Coordinates of C-alpha atoms and ligand atoms in Angstrom, one line a residue:
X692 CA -52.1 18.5 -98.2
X693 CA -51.0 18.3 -101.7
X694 CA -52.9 17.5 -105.0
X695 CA -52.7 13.8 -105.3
X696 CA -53.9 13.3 -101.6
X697 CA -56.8 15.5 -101.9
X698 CA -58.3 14.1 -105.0
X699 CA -57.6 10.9 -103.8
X700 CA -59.6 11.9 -100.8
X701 CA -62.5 13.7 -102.6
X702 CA -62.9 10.4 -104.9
X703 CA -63.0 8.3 -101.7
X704 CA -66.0 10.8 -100.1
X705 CA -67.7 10.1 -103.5
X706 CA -67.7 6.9 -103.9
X707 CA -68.2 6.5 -100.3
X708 CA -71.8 8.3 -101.3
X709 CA -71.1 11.2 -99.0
X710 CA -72.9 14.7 -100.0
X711 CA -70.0 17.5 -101.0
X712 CA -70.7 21.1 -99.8
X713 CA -69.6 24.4 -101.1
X714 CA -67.1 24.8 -98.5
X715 CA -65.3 21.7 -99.2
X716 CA -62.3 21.4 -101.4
X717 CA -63.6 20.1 -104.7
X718 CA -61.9 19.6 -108.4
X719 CA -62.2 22.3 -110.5
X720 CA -63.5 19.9 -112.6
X721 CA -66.1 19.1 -110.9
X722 CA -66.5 22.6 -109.9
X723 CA -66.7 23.8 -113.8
X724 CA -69.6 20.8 -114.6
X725 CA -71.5 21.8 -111.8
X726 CA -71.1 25.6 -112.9
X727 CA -72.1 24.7 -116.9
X728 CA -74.9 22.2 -115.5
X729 CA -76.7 24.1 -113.1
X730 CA -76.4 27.2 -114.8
X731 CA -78.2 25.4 -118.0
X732 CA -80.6 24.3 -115.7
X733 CA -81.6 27.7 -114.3
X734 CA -81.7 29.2 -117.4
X735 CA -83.8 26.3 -118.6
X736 CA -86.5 27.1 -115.7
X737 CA -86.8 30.9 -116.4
X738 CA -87.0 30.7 -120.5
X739 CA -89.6 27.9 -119.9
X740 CA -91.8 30.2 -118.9
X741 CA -92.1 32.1 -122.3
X742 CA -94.0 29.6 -124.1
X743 CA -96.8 29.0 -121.6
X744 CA -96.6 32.6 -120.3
X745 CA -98.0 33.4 -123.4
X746 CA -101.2 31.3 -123.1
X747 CA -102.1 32.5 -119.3
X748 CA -104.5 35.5 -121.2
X749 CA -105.6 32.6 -123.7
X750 CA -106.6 30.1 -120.9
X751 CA -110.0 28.3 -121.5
X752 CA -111.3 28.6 -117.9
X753 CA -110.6 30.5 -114.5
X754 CA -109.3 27.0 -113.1
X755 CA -107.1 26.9 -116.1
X756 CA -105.4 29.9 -115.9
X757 CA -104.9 29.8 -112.2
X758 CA -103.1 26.7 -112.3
X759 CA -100.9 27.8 -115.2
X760 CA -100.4 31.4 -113.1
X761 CA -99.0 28.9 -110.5
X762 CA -96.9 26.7 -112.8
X763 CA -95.2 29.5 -114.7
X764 CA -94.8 31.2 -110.8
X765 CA -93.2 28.0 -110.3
X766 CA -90.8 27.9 -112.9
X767 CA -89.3 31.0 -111.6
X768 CA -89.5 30.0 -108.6
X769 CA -86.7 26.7 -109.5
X770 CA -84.6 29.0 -111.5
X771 CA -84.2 31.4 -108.6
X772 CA -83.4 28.0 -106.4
X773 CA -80.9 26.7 -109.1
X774 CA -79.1 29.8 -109.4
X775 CA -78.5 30.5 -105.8
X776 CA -77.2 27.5 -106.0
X777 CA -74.8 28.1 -108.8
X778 CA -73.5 31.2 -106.8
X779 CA -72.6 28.5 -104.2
X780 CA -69.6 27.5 -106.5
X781 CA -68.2 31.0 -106.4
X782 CA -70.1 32.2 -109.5
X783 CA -72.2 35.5 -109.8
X784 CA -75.8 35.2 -110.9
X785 CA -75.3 38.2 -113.1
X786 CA -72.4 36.6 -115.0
X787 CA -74.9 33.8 -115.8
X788 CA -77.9 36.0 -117.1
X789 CA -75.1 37.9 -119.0
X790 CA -73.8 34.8 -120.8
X791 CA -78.1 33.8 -121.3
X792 CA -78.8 37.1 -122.6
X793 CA -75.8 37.3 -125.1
X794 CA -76.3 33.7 -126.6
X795 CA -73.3 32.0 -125.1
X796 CA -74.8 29.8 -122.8
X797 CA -77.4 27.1 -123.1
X798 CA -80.7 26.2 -122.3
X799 CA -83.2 23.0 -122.6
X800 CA -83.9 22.6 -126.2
X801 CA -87.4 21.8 -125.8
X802 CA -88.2 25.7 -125.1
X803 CA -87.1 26.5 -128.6
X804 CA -90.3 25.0 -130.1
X805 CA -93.7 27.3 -130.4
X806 CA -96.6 26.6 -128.3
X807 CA -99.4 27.0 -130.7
X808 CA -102.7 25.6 -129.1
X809 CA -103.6 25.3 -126.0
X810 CA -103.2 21.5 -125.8
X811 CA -99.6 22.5 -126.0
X812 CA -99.8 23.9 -122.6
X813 CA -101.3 20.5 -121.9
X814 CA -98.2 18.6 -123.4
X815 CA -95.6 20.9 -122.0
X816 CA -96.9 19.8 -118.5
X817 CA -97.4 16.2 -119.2
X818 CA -94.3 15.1 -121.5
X819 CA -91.6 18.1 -120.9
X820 CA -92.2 18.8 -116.9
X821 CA -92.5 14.6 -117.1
X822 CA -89.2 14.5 -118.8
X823 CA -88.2 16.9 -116.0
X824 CA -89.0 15.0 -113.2
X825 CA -87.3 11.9 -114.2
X826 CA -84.2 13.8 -114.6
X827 CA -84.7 16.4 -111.6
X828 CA -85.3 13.4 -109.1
X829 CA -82.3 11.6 -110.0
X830 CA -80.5 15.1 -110.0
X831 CA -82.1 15.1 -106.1
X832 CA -79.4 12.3 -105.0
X833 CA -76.4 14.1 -107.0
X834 CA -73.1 14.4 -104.9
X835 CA -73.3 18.0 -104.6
X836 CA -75.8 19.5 -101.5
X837 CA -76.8 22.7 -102.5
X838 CA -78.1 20.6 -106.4
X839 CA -79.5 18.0 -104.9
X840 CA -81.3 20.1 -102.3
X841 CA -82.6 22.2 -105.1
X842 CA -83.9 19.4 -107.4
X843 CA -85.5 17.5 -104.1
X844 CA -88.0 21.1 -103.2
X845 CA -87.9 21.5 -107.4
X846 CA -89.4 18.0 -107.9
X847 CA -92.5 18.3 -105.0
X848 CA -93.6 20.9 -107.3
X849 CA -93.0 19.0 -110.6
X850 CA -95.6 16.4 -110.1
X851 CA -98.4 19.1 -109.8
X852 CA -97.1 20.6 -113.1
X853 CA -97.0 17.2 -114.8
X854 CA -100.6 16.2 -113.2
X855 CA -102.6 19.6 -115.0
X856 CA -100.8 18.6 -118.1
X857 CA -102.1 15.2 -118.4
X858 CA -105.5 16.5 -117.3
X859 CA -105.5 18.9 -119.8
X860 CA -104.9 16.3 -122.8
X861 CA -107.2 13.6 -121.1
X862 CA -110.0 16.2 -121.1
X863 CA -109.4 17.4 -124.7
X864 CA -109.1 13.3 -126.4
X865 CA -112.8 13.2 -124.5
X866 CA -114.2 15.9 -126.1
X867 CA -115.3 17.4 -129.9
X868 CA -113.5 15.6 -132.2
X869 CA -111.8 19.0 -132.6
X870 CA -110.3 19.2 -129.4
X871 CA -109.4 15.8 -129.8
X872 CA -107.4 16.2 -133.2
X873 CA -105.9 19.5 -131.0
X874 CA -104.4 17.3 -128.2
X875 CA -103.3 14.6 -131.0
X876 CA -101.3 17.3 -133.2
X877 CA -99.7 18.6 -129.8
X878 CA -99.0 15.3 -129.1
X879 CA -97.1 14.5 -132.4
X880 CA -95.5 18.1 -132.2
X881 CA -93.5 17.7 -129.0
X882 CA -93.0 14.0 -128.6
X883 CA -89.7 13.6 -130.6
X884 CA -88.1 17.0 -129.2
X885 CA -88.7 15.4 -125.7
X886 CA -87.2 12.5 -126.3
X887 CA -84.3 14.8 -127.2
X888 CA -85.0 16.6 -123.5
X889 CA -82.3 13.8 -122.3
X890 CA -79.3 14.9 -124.3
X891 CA -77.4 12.5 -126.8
X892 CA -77.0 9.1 -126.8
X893 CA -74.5 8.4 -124.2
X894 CA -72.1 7.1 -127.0
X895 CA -72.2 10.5 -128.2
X896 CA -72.0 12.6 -124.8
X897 CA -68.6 13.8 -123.8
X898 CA -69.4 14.7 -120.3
X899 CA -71.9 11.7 -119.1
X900 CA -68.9 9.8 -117.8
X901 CA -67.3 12.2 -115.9
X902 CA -70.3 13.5 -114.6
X903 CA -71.2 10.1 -113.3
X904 CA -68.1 9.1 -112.2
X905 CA -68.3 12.0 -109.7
X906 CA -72.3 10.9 -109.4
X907 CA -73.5 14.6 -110.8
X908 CA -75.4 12.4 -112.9
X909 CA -76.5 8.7 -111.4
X910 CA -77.9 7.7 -115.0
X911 CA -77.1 7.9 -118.7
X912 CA -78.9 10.0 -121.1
X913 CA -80.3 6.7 -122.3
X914 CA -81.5 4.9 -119.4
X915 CA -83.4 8.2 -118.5
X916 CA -85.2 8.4 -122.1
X917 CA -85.9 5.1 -121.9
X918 CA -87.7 5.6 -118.1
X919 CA -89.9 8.5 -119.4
X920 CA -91.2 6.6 -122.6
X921 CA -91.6 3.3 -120.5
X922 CA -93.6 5.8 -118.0
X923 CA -95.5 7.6 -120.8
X924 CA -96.8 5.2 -123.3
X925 CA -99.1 3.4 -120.5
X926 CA -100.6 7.1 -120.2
X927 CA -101.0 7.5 -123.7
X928 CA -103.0 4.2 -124.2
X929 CA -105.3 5.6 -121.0
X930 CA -106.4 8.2 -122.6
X931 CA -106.7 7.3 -126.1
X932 CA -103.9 9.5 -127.5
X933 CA -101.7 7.9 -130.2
X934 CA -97.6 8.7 -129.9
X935 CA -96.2 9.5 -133.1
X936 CA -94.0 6.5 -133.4
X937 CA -95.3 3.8 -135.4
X938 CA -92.4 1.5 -134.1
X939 CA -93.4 2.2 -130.5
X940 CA -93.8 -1.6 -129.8
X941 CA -92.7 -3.7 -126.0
X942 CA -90.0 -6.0 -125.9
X943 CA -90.9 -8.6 -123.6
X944 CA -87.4 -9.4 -124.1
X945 CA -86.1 -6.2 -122.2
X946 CA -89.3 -5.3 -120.3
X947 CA -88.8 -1.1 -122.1
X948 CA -91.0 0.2 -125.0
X949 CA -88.7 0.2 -128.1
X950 CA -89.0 3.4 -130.4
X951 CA -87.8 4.6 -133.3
X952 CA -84.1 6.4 -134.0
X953 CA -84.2 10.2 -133.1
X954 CA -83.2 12.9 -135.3
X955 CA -80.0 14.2 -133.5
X956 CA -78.8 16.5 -136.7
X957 CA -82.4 18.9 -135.8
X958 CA -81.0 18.1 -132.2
X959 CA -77.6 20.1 -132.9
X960 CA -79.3 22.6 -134.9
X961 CA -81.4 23.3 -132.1
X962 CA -79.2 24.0 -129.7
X963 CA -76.8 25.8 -132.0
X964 CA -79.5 28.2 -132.2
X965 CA -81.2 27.3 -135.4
X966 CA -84.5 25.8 -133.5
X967 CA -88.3 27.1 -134.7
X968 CA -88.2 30.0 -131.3
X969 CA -84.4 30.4 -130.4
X970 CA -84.4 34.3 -131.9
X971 CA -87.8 34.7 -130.6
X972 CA -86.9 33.2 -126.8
X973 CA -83.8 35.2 -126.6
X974 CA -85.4 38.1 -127.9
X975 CA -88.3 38.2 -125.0
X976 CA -85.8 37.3 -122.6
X977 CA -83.7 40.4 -123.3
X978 CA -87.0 42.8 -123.3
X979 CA -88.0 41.3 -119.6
X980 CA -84.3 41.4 -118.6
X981 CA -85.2 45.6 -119.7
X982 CA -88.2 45.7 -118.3
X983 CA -86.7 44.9 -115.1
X984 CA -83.9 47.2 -115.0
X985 CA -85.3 49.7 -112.6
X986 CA -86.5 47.4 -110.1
X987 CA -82.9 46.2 -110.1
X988 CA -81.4 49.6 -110.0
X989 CA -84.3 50.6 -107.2
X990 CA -83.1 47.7 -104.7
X991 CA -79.6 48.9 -105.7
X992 CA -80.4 52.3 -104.6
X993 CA -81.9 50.9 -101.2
X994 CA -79.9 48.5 -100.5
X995 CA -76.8 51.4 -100.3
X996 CA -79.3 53.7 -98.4
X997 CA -79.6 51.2 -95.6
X998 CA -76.0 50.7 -95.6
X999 CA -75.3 54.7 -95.3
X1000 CA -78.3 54.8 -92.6
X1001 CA -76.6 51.8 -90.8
X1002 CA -73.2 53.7 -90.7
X1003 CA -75.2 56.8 -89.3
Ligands
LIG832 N1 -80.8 21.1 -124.5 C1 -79.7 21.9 -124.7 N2 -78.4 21.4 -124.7 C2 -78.3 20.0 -124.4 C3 -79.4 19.2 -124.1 C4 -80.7 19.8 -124.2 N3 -81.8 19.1 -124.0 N4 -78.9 17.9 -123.9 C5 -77.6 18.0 -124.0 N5 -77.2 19.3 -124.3 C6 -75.9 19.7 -124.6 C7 -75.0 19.6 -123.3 O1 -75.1 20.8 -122.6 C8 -73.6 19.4 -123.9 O2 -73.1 20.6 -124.4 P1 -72.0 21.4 -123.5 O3 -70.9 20.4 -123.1 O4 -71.6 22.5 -124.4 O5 -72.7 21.9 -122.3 C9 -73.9 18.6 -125.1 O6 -75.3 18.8 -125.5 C10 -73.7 17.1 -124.9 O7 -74.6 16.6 -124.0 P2 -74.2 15.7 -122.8 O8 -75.2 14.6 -122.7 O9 -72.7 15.4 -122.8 O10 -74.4 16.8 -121.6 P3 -74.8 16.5 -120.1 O11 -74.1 15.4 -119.6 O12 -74.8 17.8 -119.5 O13 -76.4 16.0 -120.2 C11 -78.5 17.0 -119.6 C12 -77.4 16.9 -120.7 C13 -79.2 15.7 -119.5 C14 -79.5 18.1 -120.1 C15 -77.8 17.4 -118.3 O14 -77.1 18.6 -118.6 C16 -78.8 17.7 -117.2 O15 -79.4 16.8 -116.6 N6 -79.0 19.0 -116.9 C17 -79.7 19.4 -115.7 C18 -81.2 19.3 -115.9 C19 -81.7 20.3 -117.0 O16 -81.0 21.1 -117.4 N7 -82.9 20.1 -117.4 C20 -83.4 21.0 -118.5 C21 -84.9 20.9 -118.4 S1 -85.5 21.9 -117.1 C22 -87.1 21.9 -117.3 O17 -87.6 21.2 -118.2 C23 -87.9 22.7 -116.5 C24 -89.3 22.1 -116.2 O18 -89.7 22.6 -115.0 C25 -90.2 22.5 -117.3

C-alpha cells in the first residue's frame, strides 16, 4: 500500500479515536514524538526520586518515612513502566539512560530545584505529583496503547502521592508558627516552577499541535495549567496557606483563577541546564547509574549462563 494511502489511513484510525499499537504501521513522526515524549517522561520519574530520596533518613516520623519509602519506590516503579514502553517503538532502554546520563536528553524541570525542608517533600507531593496527575490522566486516553496503558496504572498511584503531600502541608500550617512559616516558604518556593511543569504557552510550543493533531496530547499546555491552579487554589484557602501570587484573583467571567505572567526566560534556562540542581541531579544520577553496574553485569553473566545450560 503506498505512502499516501497509509497516512491517510492512520489519520482516519485517529480521528476515528481508535488506540494505535506497536505493531501497527505508524508515521515516523509520530513514532519520533512518542520516542522524545515518553523517554522525557521516564527520565522525569527516575530523577524525581533524587530530591525526596534525600529526605527518607530526615523523615519526622515512622509513618512519614514509610510513605515516602513507598512514593520514591513508586517513582521507579513509573519510569520502569514508561520505558518499557519506549522500547515498544523500537528503541533500547540503554540508548535512553545513555542520552540521560550524558546531558542530551531532557527531563521535567521541576526536579532541578533543591528540596530544602521537609515541607518540600510536602509540596513536591501536593503541587508537582498534582501537576502530574492532571497531565498523566489526560496522557491515560493518548492514541498510543502501550502510553496510555502506562499513565492509566501510573495515575492510581499518583493520587496517594498527591494525598501525603497535602497532608503533610495541612499538618504543618496547623502547627508552631514555625512549621507554619516552613510549609508557607515551600509553598512560595515551588509554586511558579510548577506552573512551568506544563511546558510553554501553547503560542510558544512547537510540537503541541502536532502532538494533538495525532491526540498524543488531548490538551494544550494552557488549558492544563489552568486545570491544576483552578484545582489547587480551593486547597490552599482549606488549609490556610497563601500562594505566592498576589494577582491570584476568580474571574467570574471565565469561571478559572487568573494569575500572574510566568517567567519563561528562568524556564529556558532551566532546562538548558542552568537550573539551582541540574549539575547536582545529573551528577547523582551518574554515581547510582555506577553503583549499579555490577548488578547489571551480574544478570548479564546469568542470563548467558542459562542460555549455555539451555543449549546443554
Ligand atoms: N521540563 C523540561 N522540558 C520541557 C518542559 C518541562 N517541564 N516543558 C516543555 N519542555 C520542553 C519540551 O520537551 C520541548 O523541547 P523539545 O522539543 O526539545 O523536547 C520544549 O520545551 C517545548 O515544549 P512543548 O510544549 O512544545 O513540548 P511538549 O509538547 O512535549 O509538552 C510536556 C511538554 C507537557 C512536558 C509534554 O512533553 C508531556 O506531557 N510530557 C509527558 C509528561 C511528563 O513528562 N511529565 C513530567 C513530569 S513527570 C512527574 O512529575 C513525575 C511525578 O510522579 C512526580
Amino acid at each position: 500500500m503506498d505512502e499516501v494511502l497509509r497516512l491517510k489511513e492512520f489519520e482516519e484510525r485517529i480521528e476515528s479515536g481508535q488506540v494505535i499499537e506497536p505493531k501497527q504501521w505508524m508515521p515516523d513522526r509520530y513514532r519520533k514524538q512518542l520516542i522524545r515524549m515518553i523517554s522525557q517522561h521516564a527520565h522525569s520519574e527516575i530523577v524525581g526520586m533524587l530530591p525526596e530520596g534525600n529526605w527518607i533518613t530526615r523523615a519526622p516520623s515512622l509513618r512519614r518515612k514509610m510513605a515516602l519509602l513507598a512514593k520514591v519506590q513508586d517513582e521507579a516503579g513509573h519510569g520502569l513502566y514508561l520505558y518499557s514502553a519506549a522500547e515498544t517503538l523500537g528503541v533500547e532502554r540503554h540508548h535512553l539512560i545513555d542520552q540521560l546520563l550524558c546531558g542530551t536528553a531532557k527531563y521535567s524541570s521541576i526536579f532541578n530545584y533543591p528540596a530544602l525542608s521537609w515541607a518540600d517533600i510536602g509540596v513536591i507531593g501536593w503541587f508537582v505529583d498534582g501537576a502530574a496527575i492532571v497531565n498523566q490522566t489526560m496522557l491515560a486516553k493518548c492514541s498510543y496503547g502501550p502510553y496510555a496503558r502506562a499513565n492509566l496504572r501510573i495515575c492510581k498511584e499518583e493520587s496517594f502521592h498527591k494525598k501525603q503531600g497535602y497532608e503533610i502541608i495541612a499538618t504543618l500550617a496547623e502547627g508552631t508558627p514555625k512549621q507554619k512559616e516552613m510549609a508557607q516558604d515551600a509553598v512560595n518556593r515551588w509554586w511558579f516552577p510548577t506552573l512551568m511543569m506544563f511546558g510553554p504557552p501553547d503560542s510558544d510550543s512547537p510540537n503541541s499541535a502536532e502532538l494533538m493533531k495525532w491526540r498524543i496530547k488531548l490538551k494544550g499546555n494552557d488549558e492544563l495549567r489552568q486545570r491544576f491552579i483552578d484545582l489547587t487554589v480551593p486547597q490552599a484557602k482549606a488549609i490556610n496557606i497563601k500562594l505566592p501570587d498576589p494577582q491570584i484573583v476568580f474571574n467570574e467571567q471565565t469561571g478559572h483563577w487568573d494569575y500572574s505572567p510566568l517567567n519563561w526566560q528562568e524556564f529556558y534556562e532551566v532546562i538548558s541546564g542552568k537550573g539551582p540542581c541540574n549539575k547536582e541531579r545529573l551528577k547523582a544520577r551518574k554515581q547510582a547509574h555506577e553503583n549499579g553496574r555490577w548488578v547489571r553485569l551480574a544478570s548479564e553473566a546469568y542470563a548467558s549462563k542459562k542460555q549455555i545450560d539451555n543449549l546443554a
